[in-house]
Coordinates of C-alpha atoms in Angstrom, one line a residue:
M62 CA 108.1 116.4 118.6
G63 CA 108.4 113.9 121.2
Q64 CA 107.7 110.3 118.7
A65 CA 109.4 107.9 118.6
T66 CA 112.5 107.2 116.1
I67 CA 113.2 104.6 114.0
K68 CA 117.3 103.5 113.5
Y69 CA 119.0 102.4 110.6
R70 CA 121.8 100.8 109.7
D71 CA 123.9 102.2 107.4
P72 CA 127.6 101.5 106.2
I73 CA 128.7 105.5 105.6
H74 CA 126.6 106.8 108.7
G75 CA 126.4 103.9 111.5
F76 CA 122.5 104.5 113.4
I77 CA 120.9 106.7 111.6
E78 CA 117.0 107.9 113.3
V79 CA 114.2 108.1 111.7
R80 CA 111.8 109.4 113.3
A81 CA 108.0 107.9 113.4
L82 CA 105.8 110.2 111.0
E83 CA 109.0 110.3 108.7
N84 CA 109.7 106.2 109.3
K85 CA 105.4 106.4 107.6
I86 CA 107.0 107.8 104.6
V87 CA 109.6 105.5 103.9
D88 CA 107.5 102.2 104.4
T89 CA 105.0 103.8 101.2
A90 CA 105.3 101.9 98.0
A91 CA 107.1 105.6 96.3
F92 CA 109.8 105.4 99.1
Q93 CA 110.5 101.7 98.6
R94 CA 110.9 101.5 95.7
L95 CA 113.9 103.2 95.9
R96 CA 115.4 100.5 96.7
N97 CA 114.3 99.0 93.6
I98 CA 116.3 102.7 91.7
K99 CA 120.5 101.5 91.4
Q100 CA 122.4 105.0 92.2
L101 CA 124.9 104.7 89.7
A102 CA 123.1 102.3 87.0
F103 CA 125.7 100.2 86.3
T104 CA 128.3 101.6 87.8
F105 CA 128.8 98.0 88.4
Y106 CA 129.1 96.7 85.8
V107 CA 132.8 98.1 85.9
Y108 CA 132.8 98.1 89.7
H109 CA 131.3 95.5 90.7
G110 CA 130.6 96.4 94.2
A111 CA 127.8 99.5 93.9
E112 CA 125.0 98.4 93.5
H113 CA 123.5 100.3 96.1
S114 CA 120.0 102.4 96.0
R115 CA 118.4 105.4 96.3
F116 CA 117.0 104.1 99.1
G117 CA 119.7 104.1 101.3
H118 CA 121.2 107.5 99.7
S119 CA 118.3 109.7 100.8
L120 CA 117.6 108.2 104.5
G121 CA 121.4 109.2 104.6
V122 CA 121.6 112.9 102.8
M123 CA 118.3 113.4 105.4
H124 CA 121.0 112.5 108.4
L125 CA 123.6 114.6 106.8
V126 CA 121.4 117.3 106.9
T127 CA 120.0 117.6 110.1
R128 CA 123.9 117.3 111.0
A129 CA 124.7 120.5 108.3
F130 CA 121.8 122.4 109.5
N131 CA 122.4 122.5 113.6
S132 CA 126.0 122.2 113.4
A133 CA 125.2 126.3 110.4
V134 CA 122.8 127.9 113.8
K135 CA 124.5 126.3 116.4
G136 CA 125.4 129.7 118.4
F137 CA 122.7 131.9 117.2
E138 CA 119.6 131.1 118.6
N139 CA 118.3 135.0 118.2
Y140 CA 117.6 133.7 114.7
F141 CA 116.1 130.3 115.1
P142 CA 114.1 129.6 118.8
D143 CA 113.3 126.4 119.8
G144 CA 110.2 126.3 117.6
K145 CA 111.9 127.3 114.5
K146 CA 114.6 125.5 114.8
A147 CA 112.7 122.4 115.6
W148 CA 110.3 123.6 112.3
C149 CA 113.5 124.6 109.8
E150 CA 114.9 121.4 110.7
Q151 CA 111.8 118.7 110.2
I152 CA 111.1 121.2 106.6
L153 CA 115.1 120.1 105.9
R154 CA 114.4 116.6 106.7
L155 CA 111.3 116.0 104.9
I156 CA 113.1 117.8 101.6
A157 CA 116.0 115.4 102.0
L158 CA 114.4 112.3 103.0
T159 CA 111.9 112.8 99.3
H160 CA 114.1 114.3 97.4
D161 CA 114.7 111.9 95.0
L162 CA 111.1 109.4 94.5
G163 CA 111.1 111.3 91.0
H164 CA 114.2 109.4 89.7
A165 CA 113.3 106.3 87.0
P166 CA 114.6 102.9 86.7
F167 CA 119.1 103.5 86.3
S168 CA 119.1 106.7 87.8
H169 CA 120.0 109.4 85.7
A170 CA 121.5 107.1 83.4
S171 CA 118.0 106.0 82.1
E172 CA 116.5 110.1 82.1
D173 CA 117.4 111.8 79.7
G174 CA 115.3 112.6 76.4
L175 CA 112.6 109.8 78.0
M176 CA 110.1 111.9 80.0
P177 CA 107.2 112.9 78.4
N178 CA 106.5 117.2 77.6
G179 CA 109.9 118.4 78.8
M180 CA 109.8 116.4 82.5
N181 CA 112.4 115.8 84.4
H182 CA 112.8 114.0 88.1
E183 CA 112.2 116.6 90.5
E184 CA 109.2 117.0 88.6
Y185 CA 107.6 113.4 89.4
T186 CA 109.6 113.8 92.1
E187 CA 106.3 116.5 93.1
K188 CA 103.8 114.6 91.8
I189 CA 104.4 112.0 93.7
I190 CA 104.9 114.0 97.3
M191 CA 101.4 115.9 96.6
E192 CA 99.6 112.7 94.4
T193 CA 100.8 109.8 96.9
E194 CA 100.0 109.3 100.5
I195 CA 103.0 111.0 101.4
S196 CA 101.4 113.9 101.0
E197 CA 98.8 113.3 103.6
I198 CA 101.7 112.5 106.4
I199 CA 103.5 115.7 105.8
N200 CA 100.2 117.5 107.0
E201 CA 99.6 115.3 109.5
I202 CA 103.5 116.4 110.8
G203 CA 102.7 119.5 109.5
S204 CA 100.0 119.0 112.3
E205 CA 101.1 118.4 115.1
F206 CA 103.4 121.2 115.0
V207 CA 100.8 123.4 114.8
L208 CA 99.5 122.2 117.2
K209 CA 102.8 122.2 119.8
Y210 CA 103.7 125.6 118.1
G211 CA 101.2 127.6 116.3
E212 CA 99.9 128.7 113.0
E213 CA 103.0 130.1 111.6
Y214 CA 103.7 126.3 112.2
D215 CA 102.3 124.0 109.8
I216 CA 104.1 122.2 106.8
S217 CA 102.4 121.4 103.8
P218 CA 103.0 119.2 100.7
K219 CA 103.6 122.1 98.8
L220 CA 105.8 124.0 101.0
I221 CA 108.2 121.6 101.1
C222 CA 107.7 121.1 97.3
D223 CA 107.8 124.8 97.1
I224 CA 111.1 125.6 98.8
Y225 CA 113.2 122.4 96.7
T226 CA 112.5 123.7 93.8
G227 CA 112.6 127.1 94.1
K228 CA 109.2 128.7 93.8
S229 CA 109.1 133.2 93.7
D230 CA 105.1 132.7 95.7
V231 CA 107.5 131.0 99.6
Q232 CA 110.9 132.6 98.3
N233 CA 112.6 134.5 101.9
S234 CA 116.2 134.6 103.0
E235 CA 114.6 132.4 104.7
F236 CA 114.0 129.2 102.9
T237 CA 116.8 131.1 100.7
F238 CA 118.5 129.7 103.3
L239 CA 117.1 126.9 103.7
K240 CA 117.6 125.4 100.5
S241 CA 121.2 125.3 100.3
F242 CA 121.6 123.1 102.8
M243 CA 120.3 120.2 99.7
D244 CA 120.5 122.5 97.0
S245 CA 124.1 124.4 97.0
E246 CA 128.2 123.3 95.9
L247 CA 127.7 122.7 99.2
D248 CA 124.8 120.5 99.3
C249 CA 124.1 117.7 102.0
D250 CA 123.2 115.5 98.5
K251 CA 126.5 116.2 97.0
M252 CA 128.3 116.0 100.7
D253 CA 126.2 112.1 101.0
Y254 CA 126.6 110.2 97.7
L255 CA 129.9 111.8 97.6
L256 CA 131.1 108.4 100.9
R257 CA 128.2 106.5 98.8
D258 CA 129.2 106.4 95.7
S259 CA 133.0 106.0 97.4
Y260 CA 132.5 103.1 99.8
Y261 CA 130.1 101.0 97.3
C262 CA 132.9 100.8 93.9
G263 CA 136.0 100.2 96.8
V264 CA 137.6 104.1 95.3
N265 CA 138.8 106.3 97.7
Y266 CA 138.2 109.2 95.3
G267 CA 135.5 110.4 96.6
K268 CA 136.3 110.4 100.3
Y269 CA 136.9 114.0 102.5
D270 CA 136.6 114.7 106.0
I271 CA 132.7 114.8 106.2
D272 CA 133.6 115.7 110.5
R273 CA 135.7 119.2 109.9
L274 CA 133.6 120.4 106.7
I275 CA 129.8 120.3 108.9
S276 CA 132.0 121.5 111.8
S277 CA 132.8 124.5 110.0
F278 CA 129.3 125.8 108.5
T279 CA 128.2 128.9 110.0
I280 CA 126.0 132.1 109.5
F281 CA 126.0 134.7 107.2
N282 CA 123.0 137.5 108.0
K283 CA 123.8 139.9 105.6
D284 CA 121.7 143.3 105.2
G285 CA 119.5 140.2 106.8
S286 CA 119.4 137.9 104.6
L287 CA 120.6 134.2 106.6
M288 CA 123.2 133.1 104.2
L289 CA 125.1 129.3 104.6
A290 CA 128.9 129.8 105.2
I291 CA 132.0 128.1 105.5
K292 CA 134.6 128.9 108.6
S293 CA 137.8 130.7 108.4
G294 CA 139.5 126.7 109.5
G295 CA 136.4 125.0 107.0
V296 CA 138.5 126.0 104.1
Q297 CA 141.5 123.2 103.1
S298 CA 138.0 120.4 104.0
F299 CA 135.5 122.5 101.7
E300 CA 138.5 122.4 99.0
A301 CA 139.0 118.8 100.1
F302 CA 135.0 118.4 99.5
V303 CA 135.0 119.5 96.2
L304 CA 138.8 118.2 94.1
A305 CA 137.1 114.7 95.6
R306 CA 133.5 115.0 93.2
Y307 CA 136.0 116.1 90.8
F308 CA 137.8 113.1 91.0
M309 CA 134.5 111.0 91.3
F310 CA 133.5 112.7 87.2
I311 CA 136.5 111.4 86.4
Q312 CA 137.1 108.4 87.6
V313 CA 133.5 106.5 88.3
Y314 CA 131.0 108.9 86.8
F315 CA 132.8 109.9 83.3
H316 CA 134.6 106.5 83.2
N317 CA 134.7 105.7 79.7
T318 CA 132.1 102.4 80.4
R319 CA 130.4 103.0 82.4
R320 CA 129.7 106.7 80.1
Y321 CA 128.8 103.4 77.2
F322 CA 126.5 101.3 79.7
D323 CA 124.7 104.6 80.0
I324 CA 123.8 105.8 76.3
T325 CA 124.1 102.2 74.8
L326 CA 120.6 102.2 77.9
I327 CA 119.3 105.7 77.1
N328 CA 119.4 103.7 72.5
S329 CA 117.4 100.8 74.0
L330 CA 114.9 102.4 76.0
K331 CA 113.9 105.0 73.3
E332 CA 112.7 101.4 70.7
I333 CA 111.1 99.5 74.3
L334 CA 109.5 101.2 76.3
P335 CA 105.6 102.5 74.9
G336 CA 105.8 104.8 73.2
G337 CA 109.6 105.4 73.9
K338 CA 108.7 107.5 76.5
Y339 CA 108.2 106.8 80.5
P340 CA 104.3 107.3 81.2
E341 CA 103.3 111.7 82.8
D342 CA 101.2 109.4 84.9
T343 CA 102.3 109.0 88.3
A344 CA 100.6 105.5 89.2
E345 CA 102.3 104.4 85.9
Y346 CA 105.6 105.8 86.7
L347 CA 106.0 104.3 90.2
L348 CA 104.8 100.8 88.5
W349 CA 108.6 101.9 86.8
D350 CA 112.1 100.6 88.1
D351 CA 115.8 98.8 87.6
C352 CA 113.8 95.1 87.4
R353 CA 111.2 95.8 85.2
V354 CA 113.5 97.1 82.5
I355 CA 115.7 94.8 83.7
Q356 CA 112.6 92.5 82.4
L357 CA 112.2 94.8 79.3
L358 CA 115.5 94.4 78.1
K359 CA 115.6 90.4 78.8
N360 CA 112.5 90.4 75.9
N361 CA 113.9 92.1 73.5
V362 CA 117.9 90.4 73.2
S363 CA 117.1 89.2 70.0
S364 CA 115.7 92.0 68.5
H365 CA 117.5 94.9 70.0
E366 CA 120.9 94.4 69.7
C367 CA 121.2 97.9 72.4
C368 CA 119.4 95.1 74.4
K369 CA 121.3 92.1 74.0
N370 CA 124.3 93.9 74.9
I371 CA 123.5 95.4 77.9
I372 CA 121.7 91.7 79.4
K373 CA 124.9 89.9 77.6
R374 CA 127.7 93.0 79.0
V375 CA 128.6 93.4 75.4
V376 CA 131.5 96.2 75.3
Y377 CA 131.6 98.4 72.4
P378 CA 136.4 99.1 72.6
Q379 CA 136.4 102.8 73.4
I380 CA 139.3 103.7 70.3
Y381 CA 139.9 107.5 71.3
H382 CA 139.0 110.2 73.4
T383 CA 139.8 113.8 74.1
N384 CA 141.7 114.9 77.6
T385 CA 140.1 115.3 80.2
H386 CA 139.0 119.4 79.8
P387 CA 139.3 119.3 75.9
G388 CA 141.5 122.9 74.2
E389 CA 140.6 123.9 71.0
A390 CA 143.0 121.7 69.0
D391 CA 141.7 118.5 70.5
K392 CA 138.3 118.9 69.6
K393 CA 139.5 119.7 66.4
N394 CA 140.9 116.5 66.4
F395 CA 137.9 114.9 67.6
K396 CA 135.8 116.0 64.4
I397 CA 138.0 114.8 62.2
I398 CA 139.4 112.3 63.6
C399 CA 135.2 111.4 63.2
R400 CA 134.6 112.7 59.6
A401 CA 137.6 109.9 58.7
L402 CA 136.5 107.0 60.1
F403 CA 132.5 107.1 58.9
S404 CA 134.3 107.9 55.5
K405 CA 136.4 104.3 55.3
I406 CA 133.2 102.1 57.9
E407 CA 130.2 102.8 58.1
K408 CA 128.4 105.4 60.6
E409 CA 126.2 102.6 62.4
Y410 CA 129.7 101.0 63.9
F411 CA 130.9 103.7 65.8
I412 CA 128.6 105.1 69.1
I413 CA 130.0 108.5 70.4
D414 CA 130.1 110.0 73.3
K415 CA 129.4 114.2 73.3
S416 CA 127.9 115.1 76.5
A417 CA 129.8 114.8 78.9
G418 CA 130.6 118.1 79.5
K419 CA 130.1 118.4 83.3
M420 CA 132.2 121.7 85.8
P421 CA 134.0 120.8 88.3
H422 CA 131.7 124.1 90.4
K423 CA 129.5 126.1 89.8
I424 CA 130.4 128.7 92.8
P425 CA 130.7 132.7 90.8
R426 CA 133.7 134.6 91.3
K427 CA 132.6 137.4 93.1
L428 CA 131.2 137.3 96.8
G429 CA 128.7 140.3 95.1
S430 CA 127.8 138.8 91.9
D431 CA 123.6 137.9 91.6
E432 CA 124.5 134.1 91.1
E433 CA 123.1 131.7 92.9
G434 CA 126.1 129.0 94.3
K435 CA 128.5 131.4 96.7
I436 CA 130.6 130.2 99.2
I437 CA 131.6 133.0 101.8
I438 CA 134.3 132.6 104.1
Y439 CA 133.6 134.2 107.6
N440 CA 136.3 134.9 109.5
N441 CA 134.8 135.8 112.9
K442 CA 138.5 137.3 114.3
T443 CA 138.6 139.9 111.9
D444 CA 134.7 139.6 111.7
T445 CA 134.9 139.5 107.5
V446 CA 134.2 138.0 104.7
S447 CA 135.6 137.0 101.0
S448 CA 134.9 134.3 98.6
I449 CA 136.4 130.9 98.2
H450 CA 138.1 131.4 95.1
D451 CA 140.1 134.6 97.5
E452 CA 141.1 132.0 100.0
S453 CA 141.6 129.1 97.8
I454 CA 144.6 128.9 94.9
I455 CA 142.4 125.4 94.0
I456 CA 139.4 126.7 93.1
S457 CA 139.9 128.9 91.7
N458 CA 141.6 127.2 88.5
L459 CA 139.7 124.9 88.6
T460 CA 137.4 126.0 86.0
K461 CA 137.4 124.4 82.8
E462 CA 134.7 122.2 81.5
I463 CA 135.1 118.0 82.0
D464 CA 133.9 117.4 78.7
I465 CA 135.4 114.4 77.8
M466 CA 134.1 113.1 74.7
S467 CA 135.2 109.1 73.5
I468 CA 134.6 107.4 69.9
Y469 CA 133.1 103.9 71.0
C470 CA 133.1 101.1 67.8
H471 CA 131.4 98.0 67.4
P472 CA 134.3 94.4 68.6
Q473 CA 134.0 93.5 64.9
K474 CA 135.5 96.9 63.2
S475 CA 137.6 98.2 66.0
D476 CA 141.3 96.9 65.3
E477 CA 140.3 98.0 61.5
A478 CA 139.0 101.9 63.0
T479 CA 142.4 102.5 65.6
R480 CA 144.8 101.2 62.9
L481 CA 143.1 104.6 61.1
I482 CA 143.1 106.4 63.4
K483 CA 146.5 106.2 64.2
E484 CA 147.3 106.7 60.2
I485 CA 145.9 110.2 61.1
H486 CA 147.4 111.1 63.9
S487 CA 150.8 110.5 62.0
D488 CA 149.1 113.0 59.5
V489 CA 147.7 115.4 61.4

């Protein structure tokens, strides 16, 4: 569009180019708020480098979605002539840039049960896009596209929200194709956060060959419907990507201390937030960030033990946990141990974590399935397609839910509880 670009130096991707009108979005108060929303909540209490924010992640996703889209459409100029290609790319860049605007303080860690009327952060994102100055900026970008390419290439805030959320009134194969770059088992959101979280945590679990993976992106035309696919030579890079996510969940996202602080934060905020919920009003919601929550926790240290435990980093020991993929016997033992502990020691001394269930991936087994999330492998030598399950024994066997169940105990009672668990195990 002839816009000047601003370059942001990023530790993961090098220079990230942001167009002038896009940078007007970055400069809004709603987007700058993301500097004070930590990507991984209190994970920095475990991996001290994990202080990074949703701000850098949002820029990184916009950078990656641009690379991924241009890689996929290369050689398909008949589907994406210059005007349409530029239009689709801009839509994806705006979706990527704004997709996390609605996150609550400390991201996912403070969202469970704390949003009013069953809302989620995606719904807050839509409200922020539609109800703040960001709406006017997106309309301004749309006006430039109309001026250059015609009315059919308009971009509106509603279009951006509807494509990302999958609203039926705008869905066609083209928009479904675009959505897959931002919401699928192959999306750029996951691509960025794995590399970024791995880097800032100082671990290698989330690393994979992103250049090879992106270069393998292509398009499969199924009866006139465009679908994002992977060239057959990219199977191993996709396997590495899925395994990176799997290991990050086990080693970082479900780390026992991180899970403890997630639960403690939720319990604290239910007690000290006004009305036990974040405000529904967009302007009021945008006033909440990590800094405000930390101050609120500090103000309640003397009256709420959960607040004190967060501010002073008081950790309840994890005295028992199941396997990563617990079977029925493991789950039964967990229930037996909980009942026995509660009968000998008061229940208030324990924190039980049963909510860590997560599939390693959600890729359907069959290409003919109507489920979303299909990963198509395209072999250009034979002009045939197959499912990633057919091509990868790793993916086809990685189907059991990560469901680590844990028991945490107050430090005053942890030794006694540990002895009881040993006795219970010997009896079992």
